[in-house]
Structures are given as structure tokens and as C-alpha cells.
CSV table of C-alpha atoms and ligand atoms in Angstrom, one decimal:
chain,number,residue,atom,x,y,z
A,114,MET,CA,0.0,0.0,0.0
A,115,SER,CA,1.0,3.6,-0.3
A,116,ALA,CA,2.5,4.7,3.0
A,117,ALA,CA,-0.4,5.7,5.3
A,118,GLY,CA,-0.5,9.5,5.5
A,119,PRO,CA,-0.9,11.5,8.7
A,120,ALA,CA,-4.7,11.9,8.1
A,121,ALA,CA,-5.2,8.1,7.7
A,122,ALA,CA,-3.1,7.6,10.8
A,123,ILE,CA,-5.2,10.0,12.9
A,124,ALA,CA,-8.5,8.5,11.6
A,125,SER,CA,-7.5,4.9,12.4
A,126,ALA,CA,-6.1,5.8,15.8
A,127,VAL,CA,-9.3,7.8,16.7
A,128,ARG,CA,-11.6,5.1,15.4
A,129,ALA,CA,-9.7,2.4,17.4
A,130,GLY,CA,-9.9,4.5,20.5
A,131,ASP,CA,-6.1,4.8,20.7
A,132,ARG,CA,-6.1,8.6,20.4
A,133,SER,CA,-8.7,11.3,21.1
A,134,ALA,CA,-10.0,13.6,18.4
A,135,ILE,CA,-9.5,16.4,20.9
A,136,SER,CA,-5.7,15.8,21.0
A,137,ALA,CA,-5.5,15.8,17.2
A,138,VAL,CA,-7.4,19.0,17.0
A,139,GLU,CA,-5.5,20.6,19.8
A,140,GLU,CA,-2.2,19.7,18.1
A,141,SER,CA,-3.4,21.3,14.8
A,142,LEU,CA,-4.7,24.5,16.6
A,143,ALA,CA,-1.3,24.8,18.4
A,144,ALA,CA,0.5,24.5,15.1
A,145,ILE,CA,-1.7,27.1,13.4
A,146,ASP,CA,-1.1,29.4,16.3
A,147,ALA,CA,2.6,29.0,16.1
A,148,ALA,CA,2.7,29.6,12.4
A,149,GLY,CA,0.8,32.8,12.3
A,150,GLU,CA,3.4,34.5,10.2
A,151,LEU,CA,2.6,32.2,7.3
A,152,GLY,CA,-0.7,34.0,6.9
A,153,ALA,CA,-2.3,30.7,5.9
A,154,PHE,CA,-5.7,31.3,7.7
A,155,ASN,CA,-8.3,34.0,7.4
A,156,ALA,CA,-10.2,32.5,10.3
A,157,VAL,CA,-9.6,29.8,12.9
A,158,THR,CA,-12.7,28.1,14.3
A,159,ALA,CA,-11.1,26.7,17.5
A,160,GLU,CA,-14.1,26.6,19.7
A,161,ALA,CA,-16.4,24.9,17.3
A,162,ALA,CA,-13.5,22.5,16.3
A,163,LEU,CA,-12.9,21.4,19.9
A,164,ALA,CA,-16.6,21.0,20.5
A,165,ARG,CA,-16.9,18.8,17.4
A,166,ALA,CA,-13.8,16.8,18.4
A,167,GLY,CA,-15.4,16.2,21.8
A,168,ALA,CA,-18.5,14.9,20.2
A,169,ILE,CA,-16.5,12.5,18.0
A,170,ASP,CA,-14.7,11.2,21.1
A,171,ARG,CA,-18.0,10.6,22.9
A,172,ALA,CA,-19.3,8.7,19.8
A,173,VAL,CA,-16.2,6.5,19.8
A,174,GLU,CA,-16.7,5.8,23.5
A,175,ALA,CA,-20.3,4.9,22.8
A,176,GLY,CA,-19.1,2.3,20.3
A,177,GLU,CA,-20.1,4.2,17.2
A,178,ASP,CA,-17.9,4.7,14.2
A,179,PRO,CA,-17.5,8.4,13.4
A,180,GLY,CA,-16.3,7.7,9.8
A,181,PRO,CA,-13.2,7.4,7.7
A,182,LEU,CA,-11.9,10.9,8.6
A,183,ALA,CA,-12.7,10.5,12.3
A,184,GLY,CA,-11.0,13.4,14.2
A,185,VAL,CA,-8.9,14.6,11.3
A,186,PRO,CA,-8.4,18.4,11.3
A,187,VAL,CA,-9.3,19.9,7.9
A,188,ALA,CA,-8.7,23.4,6.6
A,189,LEU,CA,-11.2,24.9,4.0
A,190,LYS,CA,-10.4,27.4,1.4
A,191,ASP,CA,-12.3,30.6,2.2
A,192,ASN,CA,-14.6,30.4,-0.9
A,193,ILE,CA,-16.4,27.3,0.5
A,194,CYS,CA,-19.5,28.3,2.4
A,195,THR,CA,-19.7,27.6,6.1
A,196,ARG,CA,-22.9,28.3,8.0
A,197,GLY,CA,-22.3,30.8,10.7
A,198,VAL,CA,-18.7,31.3,9.8
A,199,PRO,CA,-17.7,34.2,7.6
A,200,THR,CA,-16.7,33.3,4.0
A,201,THR,CA,-14.7,36.1,2.5
A,202,CYS,CA,-13.1,34.8,-0.7
A,203,SER,CA,-10.3,37.1,0.7
A,204,SER,CA,-12.2,40.0,-0.6
A,205,ARG,CA,-13.3,43.3,1.0
A,206,ILE,CA,-16.6,43.1,-0.8
A,207,LEU,CA,-17.7,40.0,1.2
A,208,GLU,CA,-16.7,41.6,4.5
A,209,GLY,CA,-19.3,40.9,7.2
A,210,TRP,CA,-21.2,38.3,5.1
A,211,VAL,CA,-21.9,35.1,7.0
A,212,PRO,CA,-23.4,32.2,4.9
A,213,PRO,CA,-26.7,30.9,6.1
A,214,TYR,CA,-25.9,27.4,4.8
A,215,ASP,CA,-23.1,24.9,4.5
A,216,ALA,CA,-21.5,23.8,1.2
A,217,THR,CA,-22.3,20.1,0.4
A,218,VAL,CA,-18.6,19.2,0.9
A,219,VAL,CA,-18.9,20.7,4.4
A,220,ASP,CA,-21.8,18.4,5.2
A,221,LEU,CA,-19.9,15.4,3.7
A,222,LEU,CA,-16.8,16.2,5.8
A,223,GLY,CA,-19.0,16.2,8.9
A,224,ALA,CA,-20.6,12.9,7.9
A,225,ALA,CA,-17.1,11.4,7.5
A,226,GLY,CA,-16.0,12.5,11.0
A,227,ALA,CA,-13.6,15.3,9.9
A,228,VAL,CA,-13.2,18.4,12.0
A,229,ILE,CA,-13.0,21.8,10.3
A,230,VAL,CA,-10.5,24.0,12.0
A,231,GLY,CA,-10.6,27.2,9.9
A,232,LYS,CA,-10.8,29.0,6.6
A,233,THR,CA,-7.7,29.5,4.5
A,234,ASN,CA,-6.3,32.6,2.6
A,235,MET,CA,-6.5,32.7,-1.2
A,236,ASP,CA,-6.2,35.1,-4.1
A,237,GLU,CA,-9.3,37.3,-4.1
A,238,PHE,CA,-12.2,35.3,-5.6
A,239,ALA,CA,-9.6,32.6,-6.6
A,240,MET,CA,-8.1,34.9,-9.3
A,241,GLY,CA,-4.3,34.6,-9.2
A,242,SER,CA,-1.4,32.2,-8.9
A,243,SER,CA,0.5,33.5,-5.9
A,244,THR,CA,-2.0,34.4,-3.1
A,245,GLU,CA,-0.7,38.0,-3.4
A,246,ASN,CA,-4.1,39.1,-4.5
A,247,SER,CA,-5.7,38.5,-1.1
A,248,ALA,CA,-7.2,41.6,0.4
A,249,PHE,CA,-5.8,40.4,3.8
A,250,GLY,CA,-2.2,40.1,2.8
A,251,PRO,CA,-0.3,37.2,1.2
A,252,THR,CA,0.4,33.7,2.5
A,253,ARG,CA,4.1,32.6,2.7
A,254,ASN,CA,5.5,29.4,1.4
A,255,PRO,CA,6.5,27.1,4.3
A,256,CYS,CA,9.4,25.8,2.2
A,257,ASP,CA,10.8,29.4,1.9
A,258,PRO,CA,9.0,32.2,3.5
A,259,GLU,CA,10.5,34.7,1.1
A,260,ARG,CA,8.5,33.0,-1.7
A,261,VAL,CA,4.9,32.7,-2.7
A,262,PRO,CA,3.0,29.5,-2.0
A,263,GLY,CA,1.3,29.6,-5.4
A,264,GLY,CA,-2.3,30.3,-5.8
A,265,SER,CA,-5.1,30.8,-5.7
A,266,SER,CA,-5.3,28.2,-2.9
A,267,GLY,CA,-2.0,29.3,-1.2
A,268,GLY,CA,-3.5,29.2,2.3
A,269,SER,CA,-4.7,25.6,1.9
A,270,ALA,CA,-1.3,24.5,0.4
A,271,ALA,CA,0.7,26.2,3.2
A,272,ALA,CA,-1.6,24.7,5.9
A,273,VAL,CA,-0.7,21.2,4.7
A,274,ALA,CA,2.9,21.9,3.8
A,275,GLY,CA,3.5,23.6,7.1
A,276,GLY,CA,2.0,20.7,9.0
A,277,LEU,CA,-0.8,22.9,10.4
A,278,THR,CA,-3.5,20.5,9.1
A,279,PRO,CA,-3.1,17.1,7.5
A,280,LEU,CA,-5.8,17.8,5.0
A,281,ALA,CA,-7.3,20.8,3.2
A,282,LEU,CA,-10.0,21.5,0.6
A,283,ALA,CA,-9.4,24.0,-2.1
A,284,SER,CA,-10.9,24.9,-5.5
A,285,ASP,CA,-9.4,24.5,-9.0
A,286,THR,CA,-10.7,26.6,-11.9
A,287,GLY,CA,-7.4,26.8,-13.8
A,288,GLY,CA,-4.9,25.1,-11.6
A,289,SER,CA,-5.5,26.6,-8.2
A,290,ILE,CA,-5.2,23.3,-6.3
A,291,ARG,CA,-2.4,21.8,-8.3
A,292,GLN,CA,-0.1,24.7,-8.8
A,293,PRO,CA,0.2,25.7,-5.1
A,294,ALA,CA,0.5,22.0,-4.2
A,295,SER,CA,3.5,21.8,-6.6
A,296,LEU,CA,5.1,25.0,-5.2
A,297,CYS,CA,4.6,23.9,-1.6
A,298,GLY,CA,5.6,20.2,-2.1
A,299,VAL,CA,2.2,18.6,-1.3
A,300,VAL,CA,-0.3,16.6,-3.2
A,301,GLY,CA,-3.2,18.4,-4.9
A,302,MET,CA,-6.0,17.0,-7.0
A,303,LYS,CA,-8.7,18.3,-9.3
A,304,PRO,CA,-11.5,15.9,-9.8
A,305,THR,CA,-13.5,15.3,-13.0
A,306,TYR,CA,-15.9,18.2,-13.5
A,307,GLY,CA,-19.2,17.2,-11.8
A,308,ARG,CA,-17.6,14.6,-9.5
A,309,VAL,CA,-17.6,16.8,-6.5
A,310,SER,CA,-20.6,19.1,-5.7
A,311,ARG,CA,-20.1,22.8,-6.3
A,312,TYR,CA,-23.1,23.6,-4.1
A,313,GLY,CA,-21.8,26.3,-1.7
A,314,LEU,CA,-18.6,27.0,-3.5
A,315,VAL,CA,-18.6,30.7,-4.4
A,316,ALA,CA,-18.7,30.8,-8.2
A,317,PHE,CA,-15.7,32.1,-10.2
A,318,ALA,CA,-16.1,30.4,-13.6
A,319,SER,CA,-18.9,27.8,-13.2
A,320,SER,CA,-18.0,25.6,-16.2
A,321,LEU,CA,-14.4,25.2,-14.8
A,322,ASP,CA,-14.7,25.3,-11.0
A,323,GLN,CA,-14.1,22.1,-9.0
A,324,ILE,CA,-13.4,21.5,-5.3
A,325,GLY,CA,-10.7,19.0,-4.6
A,326,PRO,CA,-8.3,17.7,-1.9
A,327,MET,CA,-4.8,18.7,-0.7
A,328,ALA,CA,-2.8,16.4,1.4
A,329,SER,CA,0.8,15.4,2.2
A,330,THR,CA,0.4,11.9,0.6
A,331,VAL,CA,-1.5,10.5,-2.4
A,332,GLY,CA,-3.2,8.1,0.0
A,333,ASP,CA,-4.5,10.9,2.2
A,334,ALA,CA,-5.7,12.8,-0.9
A,335,ALA,CA,-7.6,9.8,-2.1
A,336,LEU,CA,-9.1,9.4,1.4
A,337,LEU,CA,-10.4,13.0,1.3
A,338,TYR,CA,-11.5,12.8,-2.3
A,339,SER,CA,-13.5,9.7,-1.5
A,340,ALA,CA,-15.3,11.5,1.3
A,341,ILE,CA,-16.5,14.4,-0.9
A,342,ALA,CA,-17.1,12.8,-4.3
A,343,GLY,CA,-20.5,11.7,-5.4
A,344,HIS,CA,-23.9,12.9,-6.8
A,345,ASP,CA,-25.5,16.0,-5.3
A,346,PRO,CA,-29.0,16.9,-6.4
A,347,LEU,CA,-28.3,20.5,-5.2
A,348,ASP,CA,-25.7,21.0,-8.0
A,349,SER,CA,-27.3,20.6,-11.5
A,350,THR,CA,-23.9,19.8,-13.0
A,351,SER,CA,-23.2,17.0,-10.6
A,352,ILE,CA,-22.7,13.6,-12.2
A,353,PRO,CA,-25.8,11.5,-11.3
A,354,GLU,CA,-23.8,8.4,-10.4
A,355,PRO,CA,-22.0,7.4,-7.3
A,356,ALA,CA,-18.2,8.1,-7.4
A,357,GLY,CA,-16.2,5.1,-8.4
A,358,ASP,CA,-14.5,3.0,-5.6
A,359,LEU,CA,-10.8,3.7,-5.3
A,360,THR,CA,-10.1,0.4,-3.7
A,361,GLY,CA,-7.0,-1.1,-5.2
A,362,ALA,CA,-5.9,2.1,-7.0
A,363,LEU,CA,-3.3,3.0,-4.4
A,364,ALA,CA,-1.8,-0.5,-4.4
A,365,GLY,CA,-1.8,-1.1,-8.1
A,366,ASP,CA,1.4,-1.2,-10.0
A,367,VAL,CA,2.2,0.5,-13.3
A,368,ASP,CA,3.4,-2.5,-15.2
A,369,GLY,CA,2.1,-2.1,-18.8
A,370,LEU,CA,0.4,1.2,-18.0
A,371,ARG,CA,0.6,3.5,-21.1
A,372,VAL,CA,1.9,6.9,-20.0
A,373,GLY,CA,2.1,9.8,-22.5
A,374,VAL,CA,4.4,12.8,-21.9
A,375,VAL,CA,2.6,15.8,-23.3
A,376,SER,CA,5.2,17.4,-25.7
A,377,GLU,CA,3.4,20.8,-25.9
A,378,LEU,CA,3.6,21.2,-22.1
A,379,CYS,CA,7.3,20.4,-21.8
A,380,GLY,CA,8.9,22.9,-24.2
A,381,ASP,CA,9.5,26.6,-24.1
A,382,GLY,CA,9.0,28.4,-20.8
A,383,ILE,CA,9.5,25.3,-18.7
A,384,ASP,CA,12.4,25.7,-16.3
A,385,GLY,CA,15.3,23.2,-16.6
A,386,ASP,CA,14.8,22.0,-13.0
A,387,VAL,CA,11.1,21.3,-13.7
A,388,ARG,CA,11.9,19.5,-16.9
A,389,ALA,CA,14.6,17.4,-15.2
A,390,ARG,CA,12.1,16.2,-12.5
A,391,LEU,CA,9.5,15.4,-15.2
A,392,ASP,CA,12.1,13.4,-17.1
A,393,ALA,CA,13.0,11.6,-13.8
A,394,ALA,CA,9.4,10.8,-13.2
A,395,ALA,CA,9.0,9.4,-16.7
A,396,THR,CA,12.1,7.3,-16.4
A,397,ALA,CA,11.0,6.0,-13.0
A,398,LEU,CA,7.7,4.9,-14.4
A,399,ALA,CA,9.3,3.3,-17.3
A,400,SER,CA,11.7,1.4,-15.0
A,401,ALA,CA,8.6,0.2,-13.1
A,402,GLY,CA,7.2,-1.3,-16.3
A,403,ALA,CA,5.1,1.5,-17.7
A,404,GLN,CA,5.1,2.1,-21.5
A,405,VAL,CA,6.2,5.7,-21.6
A,406,GLY,CA,6.0,7.7,-24.9
A,407,GLU,CA,5.6,11.2,-26.1
A,408,VAL,CA,2.2,12.4,-27.1
A,409,SER,CA,1.1,15.6,-28.9
A,410,VAL,CA,-2.0,17.5,-27.6
A,411,PRO,CA,-1.8,20.3,-30.2
A,412,ALA,CA,-4.5,22.5,-28.8
A,413,ALA,CA,-2.9,22.5,-25.4
A,414,VAL,CA,-0.8,25.5,-26.5
A,415,PHE,CA,-3.9,27.6,-27.0
A,416,GLY,CA,-5.4,26.5,-23.7
A,417,LEU,CA,-4.1,29.5,-21.8
A,418,SER,CA,-5.6,32.0,-24.2
A,419,ALA,CA,-8.9,30.3,-24.2
A,420,TYR,CA,-8.9,30.0,-20.4
A,421,PHE,CA,-8.2,33.7,-20.0
A,422,LEU,CA,-11.2,34.5,-22.1
A,423,ILE,CA,-13.7,31.9,-20.8
A,424,ALA,CA,-12.9,32.2,-17.1
A,425,PRO,CA,-13.1,36.1,-17.0
A,426,ALA,CA,-16.3,35.9,-19.2
A,427,GLU,CA,-18.0,33.7,-16.7
A,428,ALA,CA,-16.5,35.6,-13.7
A,429,SER,CA,-17.9,38.9,-15.1
A,430,SER,CA,-21.4,37.4,-15.0
A,431,ASN,CA,-20.9,35.5,-11.6
A,432,LEU,CA,-19.5,38.6,-9.8
A,433,ALA,CA,-22.4,40.8,-10.9
A,434,ARG,CA,-24.2,39.7,-7.8
A,435,TYR,CA,-21.9,41.8,-5.5
A,436,ASP,CA,-24.0,44.9,-5.9
A,437,GLY,CA,-24.0,46.3,-2.4
A,438,VAL,CA,-27.5,45.0,-1.8
A,439,ARG,CA,-27.4,41.3,-1.3
A,440,TYR,CA,-24.0,40.5,0.2
A,441,GLY,CA,-21.4,42.1,2.4
A,442,LEU,CA,-20.0,45.5,1.8
A,443,ARG,CA,-22.2,48.5,1.0
A,444,VAL,CA,-20.7,52.0,0.4
A,445,PRO,CA,-23.5,54.5,0.8
A,446,ALA,CA,-24.1,56.9,-2.0
A,447,PRO,CA,-27.1,58.9,-3.3
A,448,GLY,CA,-29.0,56.6,-5.6
A,449,ALA,CA,-28.7,52.8,-6.3
A,450,VAL,CA,-26.4,53.1,-9.3
A,451,ASP,CA,-23.9,55.3,-7.5
A,452,MET,CA,-24.1,53.0,-4.5
A,453,ASN,CA,-23.4,50.0,-6.7
A,454,VAL,CA,-20.4,51.7,-8.4
A,455,ALA,CA,-19.0,53.0,-5.1
A,456,THR,CA,-19.3,49.5,-3.5
A,457,ARG,CA,-17.7,47.6,-6.3
A,458,THR,CA,-14.9,50.2,-6.7
A,459,ALA,CA,-14.1,50.0,-3.0
A,460,GLY,CA,-14.8,46.3,-2.6
A,461,PHE,CA,-12.9,44.6,-5.4
A,462,GLY,CA,-9.1,44.5,-5.8
A,463,ASP,CA,-7.2,45.3,-9.0
A,464,GLU,CA,-7.0,41.7,-10.4
A,465,VAL,CA,-10.8,41.1,-9.9
A,466,LYS,CA,-11.6,44.4,-11.7
A,467,ARG,CA,-9.2,43.4,-14.5
A,468,ARG,CA,-11.0,40.1,-14.9
A,469,ILE,CA,-14.5,41.7,-14.9
A,470,MET,CA,-13.4,44.2,-17.6
A,471,LEU,CA,-11.7,41.5,-19.6
A,472,GLY,CA,-14.7,39.2,-19.4
A,473,THR,CA,-17.3,42.0,-20.1
A,474,PHE,CA,-15.3,43.0,-23.2
A,475,ALA,CA,-15.0,39.4,-24.4
A,476,LEU,CA,-18.8,39.0,-24.2
A,477,SER,CA,-19.7,42.3,-25.6
A,478,ALA,CA,-21.7,42.7,-28.9
A,479,GLY,CA,-19.3,42.9,-31.8
A,480,TYR,CA,-16.5,41.1,-30.0
A,481,TYR,CA,-18.3,38.0,-28.8
A,482,ASP,CA,-17.6,35.9,-31.9
A,483,ALA,CA,-13.9,37.0,-32.1
A,484,TYR,CA,-13.1,36.3,-28.5
A,485,TYR,CA,-15.5,34.3,-26.4
A,486,GLY,CA,-16.9,32.3,-29.4
A,487,LYS,CA,-13.4,31.5,-30.6
A,488,ALA,CA,-12.3,30.5,-27.1
A,489,GLN,CA,-15.2,28.0,-26.9
A,490,LYS,CA,-14.1,26.5,-30.2
A,491,VAL,CA,-10.5,26.1,-28.9
A,492,ARG,CA,-12.1,24.4,-25.8
A,493,THR,CA,-13.7,21.9,-28.2
A,494,LEU,CA,-10.3,21.3,-29.8
A,495,VAL,CA,-8.7,20.7,-26.5
A,496,VAL,CA,-11.3,18.0,-25.7
A,497,ARG,CA,-10.8,16.4,-29.1
A,498,ASP,CA,-7.0,16.4,-28.8
A,499,PHE,CA,-7.2,14.8,-25.4
A,500,ALA,CA,-9.6,12.2,-26.7
A,501,ALA,CA,-7.1,11.3,-29.4
A,502,ALA,CA,-4.3,11.1,-26.9
A,503,TYR,CA,-6.3,8.8,-24.6
A,504,GLU,CA,-6.8,6.4,-27.5
A,505,ARG,CA,-3.1,5.6,-27.2
A,506,PHE,CA,-2.4,6.3,-23.5
A,507,ASP,CA,-4.0,5.5,-20.2
A,508,VAL,CA,-2.7,8.6,-18.4
A,509,LEU,CA,-0.7,11.7,-19.4
A,510,LEU,CA,2.3,13.2,-17.7
A,511,ALA,CA,3.2,16.9,-17.6
A,512,PRO,CA,4.8,19.5,-15.4
A,513,THR,CA,2.3,21.1,-12.9
A,514,SER,CA,4.0,24.5,-12.8
A,515,PRO,CA,6.6,25.8,-15.3
A,516,THR,CA,8.8,27.0,-12.4
A,517,VAL,CA,9.4,26.4,-8.8
A,518,ALA,CA,8.0,28.9,-6.2
A,519,PHE,CA,8.9,32.5,-7.1
A,520,ARG,CA,9.6,35.5,-4.9
A,521,PHE,CA,7.0,38.0,-3.7
A,522,GLY,CA,6.5,40.8,-6.2
A,523,GLU,CA,8.2,39.0,-9.0
A,524,ARG,CA,5.1,38.7,-11.2
A,525,THR,CA,2.7,41.2,-9.8
A,526,ALA,CA,3.7,44.0,-12.1
A,527,ASN,CA,3.0,42.0,-15.2
A,528,PRO,CA,-0.3,40.1,-15.3
A,529,LEU,CA,0.7,38.1,-18.3
A,530,ALA,CA,3.8,36.7,-16.5
A,531,MET,CA,1.4,35.7,-13.6
A,532,TYR,CA,-1.0,34.1,-16.1
A,533,LEU,CA,1.8,32.0,-17.6
A,534,SER,CA,2.1,30.2,-14.2
A,535,ASP,CA,-1.1,28.3,-15.3
A,536,VAL,CA,0.1,27.1,-18.7
A,537,CYS,CA,0.3,23.4,-17.7
A,538,THR,CA,-2.9,23.2,-15.6
A,539,VAL,CA,-5.7,25.0,-17.5
A,540,ALA,CA,-6.2,22.3,-20.2
A,541,SER,CA,-7.6,19.9,-17.7
A,542,ASN,CA,-10.2,22.4,-16.6
A,543,LEU,CA,-11.2,23.2,-20.1
A,544,ALA,CA,-11.7,19.5,-20.8
A,545,GLY,CA,-13.3,18.8,-17.4
A,546,HIS,CA,-10.7,16.0,-16.8
A,547,PRO,CA,-9.1,15.0,-13.5
A,548,ALA,CA,-5.5,15.7,-12.8
A,549,ILE,CA,-3.2,15.5,-9.7
A,550,SER,CA,0.1,17.1,-8.8
A,551,VAL,CA,2.5,14.8,-6.9
A,552,PRO,CA,5.7,16.1,-5.4
A,553,PHE,CA,8.7,14.6,-7.2
A,554,GLY,CA,11.8,15.9,-5.6
A,555,SER,CA,13.2,19.4,-5.9
A,556,GLY,CA,15.2,21.7,-8.1
A,557,SER,CA,18.8,22.8,-7.7
A,558,ASP,CA,17.8,25.4,-5.1
A,559,GLY,CA,16.0,22.8,-3.0
A,560,LEU,CA,12.5,24.0,-3.8
A,561,PRO,CA,9.8,21.4,-4.5
A,562,VAL,CA,8.8,20.4,-8.0
A,563,GLY,CA,5.4,18.7,-8.7
A,564,VAL,CA,4.7,16.4,-11.5
A,565,GLN,CA,1.2,16.2,-13.0
A,566,VAL,CA,-0.7,13.0,-13.8
A,567,LEU,CA,-3.7,13.7,-16.1
A,568,ALA,CA,-6.5,11.2,-16.9
A,569,PRO,CA,-9.6,11.1,-19.0
A,570,ALA,CA,-13.0,12.1,-17.5
A,571,LEU,CA,-13.9,9.8,-14.6
A,572,GLY,CA,-10.4,8.3,-14.8
A,573,GLU,CA,-9.7,9.0,-11.1
A,574,HIS,CA,-8.9,5.3,-10.4
A,575,VAL,CA,-6.1,5.1,-12.9
A,576,MET,CA,-4.9,8.6,-12.1
A,577,PHE,CA,-4.5,7.7,-8.4
A,578,ARG,CA,-2.8,4.4,-9.3
A,579,ALA,CA,-0.1,6.2,-11.4
A,580,ALA,CA,0.2,9.0,-8.7
A,581,ALA,CA,0.7,6.5,-5.9
A,582,ALA,CA,3.2,4.6,-7.9
A,583,LEU,CA,5.2,7.9,-8.6
A,584,GLU,CA,5.1,8.6,-4.8
A,585,ARG,CA,6.5,5.2,-4.0
A,586,LEU,CA,9.1,5.5,-6.8
A,587,LEU,CA,10.4,8.7,-5.3
A,588,THR,CA,10.4,7.7,-1.7
A,589,GLY,CA,11.5,4.1,-2.3
A,590,ALA,CA,8.5,3.0,-0.2
A,591,GLN,CA,7.7,-0.6,-0.2
A,592,ALA,CA,5.7,-1.6,-3.3
A,593,PRO,CA,2.6,-3.6,-2.6
A,594,GLU,CA,2.4,-7.3,-3.1
A,595,GLY,CA,2.8,-8.2,-6.8
A,596,ALA,CA,4.0,-4.7,-7.8
A,597,THR,CA,7.4,-3.8,-9.3
A,598,GLU,CA,10.4,-2.8,-7.2
A,599,PRO,CA,11.1,0.9,-6.6
A,600,VAL,CA,13.7,2.3,-8.9
A,601,GLU,CA,16.4,5.0,-8.4
A,602,ALA,CA,14.6,8.3,-8.7
A,603,LYS,CA,15.9,10.4,-5.8
A,604,PRO,CA,15.4,14.2,-5.7
B,770,LIG,N1,-4.4,31.1,-11.6
B,770,LIG,C1,-5.6,30.9,-12.4
B,770,LIG,C2,-6.3,32.2,-12.5
B,770,LIG,O1,-5.8,33.2,-12.0
B,770,LIG,C3,-6.4,29.8,-11.8
B,770,LIG,C4,-7.2,30.2,-10.7
B,770,LIG,C5,-8.0,29.1,-10.1
B,770,LIG,O2,-7.9,27.9,-10.5
B,770,LIG,N2,-9.0,29.4,-9.3
B,770,LIG,O3,-7.4,32.3,-13.0
């Protein structure tokens, strides 16, 4: 089996009565407290977490099973609605807004016995790749506090990487789970579109958004994914089938697995260090018996341009609801329109305003066909090119981020430079496919590098199988019965 991660270890100890949920939660709260300078959390819900942990301990004492995540502290990205707990999206415009309901994933975490300990920092409305766009100040990368944790889910990635919580939930519209996971040296996974309910996730670009897990091991990520995946009638885009069972995926070997390295995502703009780790991953998989080859996904090179039209277009519509009437901030002014303008001017940060303008332009009469319409056609090409690639390969391999973690301020002056951080991740969102970033050693400066495993729609099982194998190949962990021996693939 894949080495049991810290979340799995806590859950099994709590279920067996060997450890109290309270002690696990206290440990997490103390770590969060001690790491305040990371800026990972917007809010810590200590009192509610301890009360919940106490209830779990009483359930265990009464002979009940609290579930597969019993007593495991979990951090939630602050765009996931929590009843009675402010949900800010790291934006001034939501200041003071307290959701009257829980997201479906929050209900599911509760049903699995998890304990939510707080809400994590993020780029405002999940727009960004460094968490520098938070209205509450940036999050620091636990691997090097002078560098960004990536984004937009920098707080969730830092919480896991810094050992503050064993698990975190985040959202991925164009890479926001995978890229920060890569930059912080943790596992981050975007499920197939529709696999995890979006009910209660504050909408950024509804056709791309997915909630997914972050963890320090592939096994823990699979555990969290299994707890939140499945049909939800409250989300009309939810897949109306139960999520597939992952049993066996983590122990499966890669002998005979067909792995395609995406040539378009490995060329210009990819740092040598990142390329070297990708090559090491491909070599390791091949030594373990996988059939590794190169594959072309021609439309992938246009993915970024299409994404930066489609996502802002949807955002410009989704964010129209922040009008000073229904949610959060209201800046008083004489007349409704003036109030609306004053509220949005004061409440949104620069990047959010840029996206709203970009999206409104792309959708405007006269430009719609040239921009939004064309981007949708590119999206279709991306889907077709992936389909062709999956005729020959079971999974695809690509870098997650073109670079390791960068320094604060390095990309803020040039939006295009920031957008290029997403070049390897957006294609999966456009296609609606699952993808996972697995740490695979580090670059010459010691900073973590993640490798991305992509799979076709509903291909989570084979994706986790390849990811778990990669993790074992890197760490030299014992392969499961019948699987191939680990090979030399050290960082
Ligand atoms: N970095 C990308 C953006 O700025 C992706 C964000 C996301 O996945 N939420 O849009």
C-alpha cells in the first residue's frame, strides 16, 4: 500500500480509541497558532472544532464509528460556504457576510467525522497564482517564507505543507489546487468536472470550477476525495452516479500502463529544473514497467488564451451579484447606481476588476464571436485532442507549474507573467478532466517540484494508481504485493 499518510493515521487511531480527536485538533490548533506569520488562515474556528472533536470522542466511547476521517483536522479554502462562519473569498466586498448554509462538501466532511479548523487565505475570488491578490495580505510558502505558496489556494497548500492540518480542501478553476500544491511540495488533485458538488462553492467560472483535496500523501488525498465525491441533487452539473470506488488504486502497479508525456507542455517556458524532474518521473515509471512515450496534444498550447477569455467571461457574470444590496459591503451613495459603483470600486481589488473588464469585453456585442466564441471553439479542440491522446495512452504526464516557487512581487507588475504560471494546468479544466500534482523531488535550489498526472474524464482510479506509484518510486517506499520494485529516482 501507499504509505499511510498523517490523516489516515489519525483517523485509524481515533476510530480504534487509541487517540482522542481532541488531542488531534489541539495539536493542529497549536501548530496554526505557532505559524501565524505564514498567513495561511483567514479565520480559525477553534471553539467549534474542539466541541466537534469532543462529540467525536464521545461517539467512539459509545461504540459508534464516526467515519473514515474521524477526528482529522481539515482546513477549508475561504470560498467554501460555512454556516455561521464568515466566508470572505479574501475580498473586502464580502466583509461581514456570513453564509446561512453549508456547502455540500462541508456536510460530507461532517458525515465522515472530519473536524474543520478554519478558513484559508487565497487570491481574491480565486483569481491569481500566488495568493498575493488576497485583500488580507499574502500567504508565505513554508518551504521558503520569502517566496509565494502559489495560488489561488495558497493558504490551503501552506496549511498542509507547514504541518498545520493534515488535509485541506481547495478549488481549482485553472490550476488553483495543483499549482500551489506543486510549489509547496504537497499533493493536490482536481476531480473530474461534476464529480464533487459545487453547491456552496462561491462561483468564479462555473464551467471550470471544481473542489478537490490537498494532502501530504497520495493516499490521504484519495481518502479526502472519497469523502467528498458523489452525486448531489443541489448541483445541477453534478454527475448523477456514485463516485467510483478507489479500492486497489493505491496499491496497483504501473506494469504495462501506457503513459504519454505531453510534448506541448514540456517545451518553451518550462524551467530546466522542472523539466529534469519530469524526465526523472517518466524514467522512474518506465523502469517500473510502464510504457512511456511522447504524445502531442496540439490545442494545449492555445489552452491558456482560451482559459483567460472563458474564465473572465464567466466571472464577469458571476460577480455581478456583488452589488451592495445582497452581500457584504455597502458603500452608501445617493442613488442605487452610485451606491453600486462605489461599493464595487471599494470592494474589489485590481485583479478582480481586470478580470471583470476582460470578461465583459470578451462577451460584448461585436467582440463575442472573435473572443468568447473563438475560445469556446478552442475548448472543443482541447477536448478532441485529449480524446485522441487517450486512445493511445491511459494517463498523461506533464509539469504542474513551469517554475518552482517564485519570490514575492516577481510577477505582480506583469499580469501576463502571472497568467503564464497556469500554462500546464488549465487544459484539464477546459476539458473537465481529473489531474493530480505529486511532489517529485526538488530543483537545484532545494524548492519542491510537482509532476502532474492527467487522466480522462472519470479516470480518477487510474490517475490515483499512477500517482501512488510515482510517490513510491520517489520515496523508495515498499511496493505492494505483486508490484514492481522501486527504482532509483531520488530528488
Ligand atoms: N491562476 C488561475 C487564475 O488566475 C487559476 C485560478 C483558479 O484555479 N482558481 O485564474
